[in-house]
C-alpha atoms as one frame of an Amber mdcrd trajectory, in Angstrom:
protein
  -6.756 -34.314  31.896  -3.500 -35.626  30.932  -4.731 -36.247  27.482  -5.767
 -32.519  27.435  -2.569 -31.455  28.460  -0.656 -33.624  26.127  -2.594 -33.394
  22.863  -4.124 -29.701  23.242  -2.367 -27.422  25.446   1.264 -28.375  24.630
   0.700 -28.477  20.807  -0.820 -24.970  21.458   2.004 -23.888  23.347   4.440
 -25.197  20.804   2.641 -23.380  18.085   2.577 -20.155  19.987   6.352 -20.635
  20.775   6.883 -21.610  16.886   5.163 -18.236  15.956   7.306 -16.171  18.118
  10.521 -17.779  16.896   9.170 -17.043  13.247   9.711 -13.529  14.488  13.328
 -13.993  15.171  14.003 -16.546  12.408  14.752 -14.176   9.672  17.449 -12.395
  11.719  18.936 -15.808  12.568  19.040 -16.884   8.968  20.406 -13.432   7.839
  23.283 -13.893  10.576  23.980 -17.304   9.041  23.893 -16.290   5.591  26.279
 -13.280   6.213  28.307 -15.703   8.501  28.777 -17.950   5.296  29.341 -14.807
   3.022  32.170 -13.612   5.496  33.707 -16.953   5.567  33.731 -17.007   1.714
  35.480 -13.884   1.534  37.977 -14.916   4.197  38.760 -18.220   2.295  38.944
 -16.027  -1.001  41.471 -13.770   0.823  43.570 -16.945   1.871  43.243 -18.252
  -1.798  44.489 -14.932  -3.333  47.397 -14.701  -0.807  48.443 -18.457  -1.555
  47.950 -17.832  -5.646  49.936 -14.557  -6.006  52.369 -14.767  -2.841  52.977
 -18.370  -1.292  52.442 -20.168  -4.587  52.969 -23.596  -2.666  51.861 -26.607
  -4.467  48.374 -26.803  -3.033  47.649 -23.371  -5.023  48.937 -24.465  -8.190
  46.366 -26.022 -10.876  48.087 -24.328 -14.155  51.779 -25.421 -14.992  53.985
 -22.206 -14.883  54.884 -20.091 -17.897  58.675 -20.936 -18.153  59.514 -24.118
 -19.815  62.858 -25.404 -19.413  64.191 -24.175 -22.855  63.479 -20.611 -21.837
  66.439 -18.631 -20.724  64.512 -15.827 -18.703  61.593 -15.381 -16.614  58.631
 -14.014 -17.977  57.297 -10.621 -17.023  54.362 -11.052 -14.767  51.837  -9.204
 -17.277  53.002 -11.396 -19.945  51.497 -14.400 -19.118  51.756 -15.309 -15.676
  49.091 -13.061 -14.569  46.670 -14.449 -16.806  47.743 -17.675 -15.393  47.111
 -16.846 -11.757  43.426 -15.492 -12.760  42.746 -18.726 -14.348  44.108 -20.567
 -11.159  41.569 -18.144  -8.880  38.798 -18.907 -11.129  39.283 -22.464 -10.835
  40.090 -22.541  -7.212  37.675 -20.068  -6.407  34.685 -22.202  -7.940  35.968
 -25.130  -6.014  36.286 -23.249  -2.964  32.471 -21.965  -3.055  31.251 -25.421
  -3.699  33.315 -27.035  -1.114  32.432 -24.177   1.771  28.700 -24.098   0.959
  28.822 -27.995   0.890  30.333 -28.288   4.164  28.090 -25.717   5.777  25.059
 -27.669   4.810  26.579 -30.935   5.953  27.496 -29.391   9.288  23.721 -28.165
   9.672  22.319 -31.641   8.613  24.619 -33.433  11.054  23.878 -31.270  14.105
  20.222 -30.122  13.507  18.774 -33.328  11.905  21.088 -36.488  11.791  22.317
 -36.246  15.274  20.762 -33.496  17.041  22.196 -32.676  20.528  18.590 -31.131
  21.512  14.847 -32.394  20.941  13.922 -32.426  16.975  11.061 -30.046  18.038
  13.575 -27.501  18.713  16.425 -28.552  16.149  14.450 -28.993  13.099  13.036
 -25.390  12.953  16.412 -24.117  13.885  18.099 -26.324  11.159  15.465 -25.281
   8.554  16.285 -21.518   9.556  20.004 -22.113   8.705  19.236 -23.950   5.469
  17.454 -20.750   4.588  20.169 -18.678   5.693  22.895 -20.631   4.061  20.827
 -20.585   0.681  20.483 -16.777   0.804  24.127 -16.440   1.973  25.504 -18.882
  -1.006  23.070 -16.778  -3.327  24.553 -13.308  -2.335  28.294 -14.522  -2.220
  27.995 -15.646  -5.991  27.731 -12.034  -7.327  29.984 -10.411  -4.558  32.766
 -13.189  -5.740  31.958 -12.524  -9.332  32.489  -8.847  -8.624  35.985  -9.718
  -6.719  37.170 -11.725  -9.868  35.892  -9.531 -12.383  37.805  -6.532 -10.832
  41.141  -8.604 -10.708  40.353  -9.740 -14.501  39.824  -6.091 -15.294  43.067
  -5.153 -13.210  44.842  -7.679 -15.118  43.675  -6.595 -18.498  44.382  -2.891
 -17.997  47.828  -3.736 -16.348  48.676  -6.201 -19.277  47.693  -3.613 -21.783
  49.834  -0.995 -19.886  52.906  -3.235 -19.830  52.695  -3.878 -23.726  52.268
  -0.044 -24.125  54.980   0.569 -22.121  57.388  -2.012 -23.862  56.303  -0.514
 -27.187  57.209   2.941 -25.879  60.564   1.797 -24.719  61.350   0.118 -27.814
  60.176   2.984 -30.075  62.377   5.480 -27.540  65.401   3.099 -28.213  64.783
   2.916 -31.841  64.526   6.635 -32.036  67.882   6.898 -30.304  69.546   4.541
 -32.799  68.177   6.406 -35.611  69.548   9.763 -34.141  72.962   7.925 -33.717
  72.870   7.136 -37.537  72.076   3.411 -37.050  68.810   3.031 -38.449  69.499
  -0.674 -39.613  71.401  -1.476 -36.571  75.250  -1.856 -35.644  78.028  -3.185
 -37.701  79.411  -6.792 -36.871  83.146  -6.147 -37.084  83.431  -9.704 -38.101
  81.214 -10.849 -40.473  80.266  -6.954 -41.513  76.541  -7.475 -41.477  74.112
  -5.078 -39.756  72.854  -6.404 -36.362  69.658  -4.708 -35.372  70.161  -5.762
 -31.899  73.235  -7.806 -30.558  72.749 -10.651 -28.229  74.115 -10.692 -24.867
  75.462 -13.039 -22.301  74.253 -13.093 -18.686  76.755 -11.048 -16.515  77.061
 -13.539 -13.830  80.281 -15.822 -14.358  78.703 -18.805 -13.462  75.896 -18.891
 -15.945  76.819 -17.242 -19.185  73.398 -17.981 -21.101  73.270 -16.022 -24.068
  69.822 -13.844 -24.553  69.253 -13.529 -28.153  66.790 -10.374 -27.896  66.827
  -8.415 -24.442  64.646  -5.763 -25.743  61.401  -4.810 -23.634  58.938  -7.290
 -24.083  57.760 -10.684 -22.609  60.892 -11.348 -20.444  60.778  -8.027 -18.796
  60.408  -4.308 -19.389  63.266  -2.395 -17.952  65.055  -5.530 -16.542  65.093
  -8.863 -17.909  65.544 -11.731 -15.148  67.762 -14.895 -16.466  67.087 -18.155
 -15.359  69.834 -18.084 -12.893  68.139 -15.038 -11.091  70.600 -12.307 -12.532
  69.142  -9.118 -13.909  70.132  -7.904 -17.295  69.166  -4.413 -18.739  66.600
  -4.526 -21.514  67.619  -1.423 -23.596  71.352  -0.055 -24.641  70.342   3.363
 -22.926  69.707   1.638 -19.537  73.351   0.186 -19.746  75.624   2.781 -17.995
  79.333   3.122 -19.154  80.667   0.805 -16.534  78.185  -1.861 -16.940  77.834
  -2.220 -20.719  77.234  -5.950 -21.940  79.427  -7.650 -24.409  76.991  -8.037
 -27.299  77.400 -10.707 -29.837  76.448 -10.997 -33.495  72.876 -12.614 -34.186
  73.756 -13.904 -37.669  73.882 -17.878 -37.664  77.052 -18.090 -39.769  78.854
 -15.490 -37.285  77.945 -15.139 -33.433  80.990 -13.567 -32.784  81.956 -10.593
 -30.195  81.020  -7.330 -31.219  82.470  -4.060 -29.777  80.911  -3.406 -26.046
  80.419   0.317 -27.163  78.340  -0.936 -30.468  74.789   0.870 -30.539  75.874
   3.372 -27.762  77.197   6.065 -30.191  77.304   6.768 -33.629  79.728   4.669
 -36.105  82.057   5.646 -38.741  83.186   2.926 -41.226  86.363   3.599 -42.942
  87.520   0.956 -45.440  91.196   1.286 -46.755  91.592   0.229 -50.664  94.751
  -0.485 -52.155  96.879  -2.974 -53.775  99.309  -5.466 -51.999 102.185  -3.708
 -50.217 100.438  -0.167 -50.876 100.993   0.743 -47.218  97.414   0.206 -45.754
  98.447  -1.259 -42.711 101.195   1.037 -42.025  98.840   4.060 -42.731  96.129
   2.501 -40.257  98.669   2.317 -37.547  99.880   5.691 -37.947  96.307   7.110
 -38.102  95.468   5.740 -34.618  99.043   6.607 -33.447  98.412  10.471 -34.471
  95.157  10.391 -32.657  96.917   9.074 -29.634  99.479  11.991 -29.869  96.662
  14.522 -30.365  94.863  13.063 -27.185  98.046  13.479 -25.190  98.578  17.052
 -26.274  94.947  17.795 -25.141  92.958  16.775 -28.427  89.833  14.358 -28.139
  90.143  11.335 -26.098  90.727   7.875 -27.910  90.462   4.368 -26.454  90.808
   1.193 -28.622  87.248  -0.537 -28.640  88.236  -4.134 -27.979  90.933  -6.327
 -27.065  91.916  -7.537 -30.766  92.384  -4.071 -31.537  94.553  -3.207 -28.642
  96.953  -5.923 -29.051  97.153  -5.038 -32.970  97.635  -1.531 -32.231 100.437
  -2.428 -29.740 102.211  -4.233 -32.261 101.905  -1.736 -34.898 103.264   1.217
 -32.442 106.379  -0.765 -31.913 106.827  -1.303 -35.688 106.408   2.810 -36.281
 108.565   3.467 -33.259 111.451   1.689 -34.652 110.641   2.755 -38.378 110.296
  -0.694 -39.692 107.789  -1.909 -42.297 104.432  -4.037 -41.233 103.949  -7.455
 -42.467 101.797  -8.026 -45.431  98.270  -8.504 -44.240  96.768 -11.660 -44.104
  94.310 -12.897 -47.085  91.535 -13.973 -44.538  88.870 -11.667 -43.938  89.732
  -8.571 -41.592  88.049  -7.839 -38.345  87.658  -4.348 -37.878  90.454  -2.272
 -36.105  87.925  -0.095 -33.984  88.423   2.698 -31.693  86.351   4.915 -29.767
  87.177   9.037 -30.526  85.808  11.640 -28.242  84.010  11.774 -24.775  80.335
  12.251 -23.648  77.853  12.816 -26.342  80.602  13.400 -28.846  81.935   9.794
 -28.836  82.148   8.025 -31.928  83.045   4.161 -32.741  85.408   4.071 -35.849
  85.898   0.942 -37.578  88.909   0.749 -39.978  89.025  -2.158 -42.367  92.278
  -3.194 -43.658  91.907  -5.921 -46.005  94.562  -7.976 -47.907  95.458  -6.264
 -51.291  94.907  -9.728 -52.972  91.146  -9.371 -52.356  90.914  -6.229 -54.617
  92.284  -8.148 -57.466  89.985 -11.093 -57.911  85.986 -10.220 -58.028  85.163
 -13.473 -56.081  87.064 -11.983 -53.098  86.031  -8.594 -53.252  82.595  -9.749
 -53.126  83.138 -10.808 -49.390  83.813  -7.234 -48.264  80.024  -6.174 -47.403
  81.312  -3.588 -45.067  81.636  -1.181 -47.779  77.972  -0.993 -48.062  77.909
   0.911 -44.773  80.758   3.346 -45.548  80.310   6.822 -46.491  84.093   7.616
 -46.572  86.535   5.645 -48.531  90.465   5.882 -48.301  92.213   4.894 -51.339
  96.096   4.101 -50.728  98.018   4.776 -53.973 101.650   3.754 -53.996 103.313
   5.776 -56.433 106.103   3.190 -56.534 103.839   0.890 -58.199 103.843   2.904
 -61.392 106.232   2.960 -64.203 106.148   6.481 -64.755 107.423   6.989 -61.093
 110.874   4.843 -61.868 111.363   6.543 -65.127 111.287   9.968 -63.421 113.669
   8.761 -61.011 117.017  10.778 -60.568 120.074   8.190 -60.758 122.229  10.656
 -58.912 119.859  10.856 -55.835 119.280   8.549 -52.813 118.615   5.197 -53.760
 114.987   4.071 -53.542 114.214   0.411 -52.738 112.112  -1.146 -55.443 111.358
  -4.138 -53.008 109.123  -1.807 -51.149 106.968  -0.977 -54.068 103.359  -2.407
 -54.525 103.091  -4.866 -57.154  99.638  -4.301 -58.236  98.523  -1.329 -60.793
  96.514   1.294 -58.837  94.076   1.740 -61.773  93.433  -2.068 -61.978  92.789
  -2.117 -57.942  90.659   1.042 -58.100  88.330  -0.207 -60.748  87.698  -3.698
 -59.481  86.969  -2.144 -56.155  84.609   0.404 -57.669  82.905  -2.369 -59.510
  82.267  -4.133 -56.179  81.130  -1.253 -54.323  78.608  -0.856 -57.253  77.400
  -4.144 -57.119  76.577  -4.024 -53.264  74.380  -1.089 -53.974  76.485   1.617
 -52.291  75.574   5.084 -53.367  78.897   6.840 -54.221  77.449  10.196 -55.484
  77.253  11.277 -51.734  80.323   9.440 -50.611  83.583  10.795 -49.991  87.002
   9.631 -51.078  90.339  10.138 -49.490  93.354   9.407 -51.811  96.330   8.670
 -49.675  99.463   8.787 -51.624 101.749   6.695 -49.320 105.514   6.396 -48.814
 106.149  10.051 -48.788 108.805   9.313 -46.370 110.809   7.259 -48.985 110.893
  10.199 -51.373 112.184  13.075 -49.215 115.681  12.824 -51.137 114.033  12.949
 -54.647 112.190  16.348 -54.872 111.336  15.824 -58.259 109.142  12.828 -57.429
 107.048  14.809 -55.085 104.087  17.351 -56.023 105.228  21.092 -55.980 103.057
  21.542 -52.610 102.803  17.959 -50.989 100.107  19.363 -48.545  97.861  20.830
 -51.087  95.147  18.513 -52.617  95.121  20.352 -55.907  98.832  20.366 -56.601
  98.755  16.424 -55.907  95.865  16.020 -58.160  97.921  18.053 -60.885 101.057
  15.910 -60.095  99.277  12.572 -60.485  97.622  13.661 -63.926 100.691  15.173
 -65.445 103.679  13.505 -63.987 102.304  10.081 -63.244  99.998   9.664 -65.825
  96.913   8.733 -63.696  94.585  11.372 -65.359  92.075   8.868 -66.230  91.890
   7.494 -62.626  91.513  10.961 -61.281  88.660  11.519 -63.840  87.116   8.528
 -62.859  87.284   9.029 -58.804  85.839  12.725 -59.578  83.041  11.055 -61.702
  81.914   8.356 -59.169  82.345  10.138 -55.991  80.598  13.172 -54.513  83.986
  14.527 -52.681  87.652  13.648 -53.706  90.442  14.734 -51.370  94.277  14.190
 -52.017  96.913  13.858 -49.343 100.301  12.981 -49.460 101.210  10.741 -46.328
 104.194   9.571 -44.510 103.254   6.878 -42.021 106.167   6.926 -39.780 106.996
   8.159 -36.052 110.151   9.891 -34.886 112.078   8.623 -32.111 109.501  10.371
 -29.305 106.509   8.389 -30.911 105.059  11.586 -32.885 103.476  10.546 -36.092
 104.451  12.451 -39.087 102.112  15.945 -39.454 100.562  14.787 -42.750  98.859
  11.987 -41.492  97.078  14.191 -38.831  95.657  16.414 -41.667  94.421  13.132
 -43.386  92.909  11.737 -40.418  91.013  14.881 -39.731  89.475  15.142 -42.791
  88.310  11.361 -43.156  86.808  11.972 -39.479  84.809  14.889 -40.851  86.566
  17.454 -38.880
């Protein structure tokens, strides 16, 4: 009886129970598979949080994108996003293998190696769990693939959008530069080369890293984050008036500071040409002082554009107020005397170049005056006291004229050499304007015969130069080479109240295109 019970009834009962279990086994397998898929998704979300937000060492498998020599942090969609995606793929694969392997290992240990229940129960249950784990592992692959694919697509679209945004911002900024009359960039006041875009120092006082090109791109769209953490605007149009950065020339042989207003407004290049002691520096001082007088009387505002120009103008104003004479300009290449005139959208950055007269005599030295390539208005300072015809017409009975104040260089020689240099540099003069400033009018007030009949009339001055001073060839050359020529008699002096002679105001207005 025991044999029947043990070898017949018990196996039959076990098989019956096993058949009943087979009805619920698919449910158990499905639940275990779903649990595995849920576990993988939960762990993937933890991985996503670690890679994208926490960024702790255990989530880093690819070196960061910012080498030690880079001055700024890269924009997320210009490299770091792709790096994070690669890290997710690498660690996601490892996560999948590790999670599935651990699940199989647990089932093996609990149901086969060291079961807590009889093997008749644990083995079928373990096989069911094996089946569920296999199904869950198979289902998880496309699910995780879809998640990674969606992220890859998102990264690709956002990276493309970031690049399109950068190109759009650059094109907009470029259009603004063209509208301001700066298609080739702004002029460096020190080396006279065109700078497409200045280099900018980090505004943080403890950093001062110099960023060569801050325009939208790899290191930022609207703001660039310096290695020190400071944020720097990427476009000139994003810099407010009070937050404009100090730019520097990008040419290797220069690197000097540029005007803070460079690139934010149209520029006017105004070269002063003339011989030694012709009165160029005095005229430049009177020009700025005349504009300051006009601003005080309700005219357009004016401010000096950089500390060097401010310091120079203070000294020159003192010379004008005491009715003295300026020292000869140093022979070294000049830095532009720059000022901003106007306000709002009418602002204009004006660069006046006062070059030593000696440089207009030697061809080797005039070649360095590259700023003339960007000029469309030229000023030729003509000292009538440098001509023998002037002294031959001097009235001995009239007030004495100090000959030591005269220029020692023939105006025709200076003009011809300067003209040759301008031609060599490729400047188109047929559309350029020339203002001929006859200087030192204040020294000739006691000699009416030495002045034109109408000193404020351009045609009268032209006739006076041709007929009385014998400069017909010079005047004809000016008319032939330049698109427009205007003559002025100027007195670069100021009275006791600091008001500049009215002749300078008329001259400046024409030079500035008013």
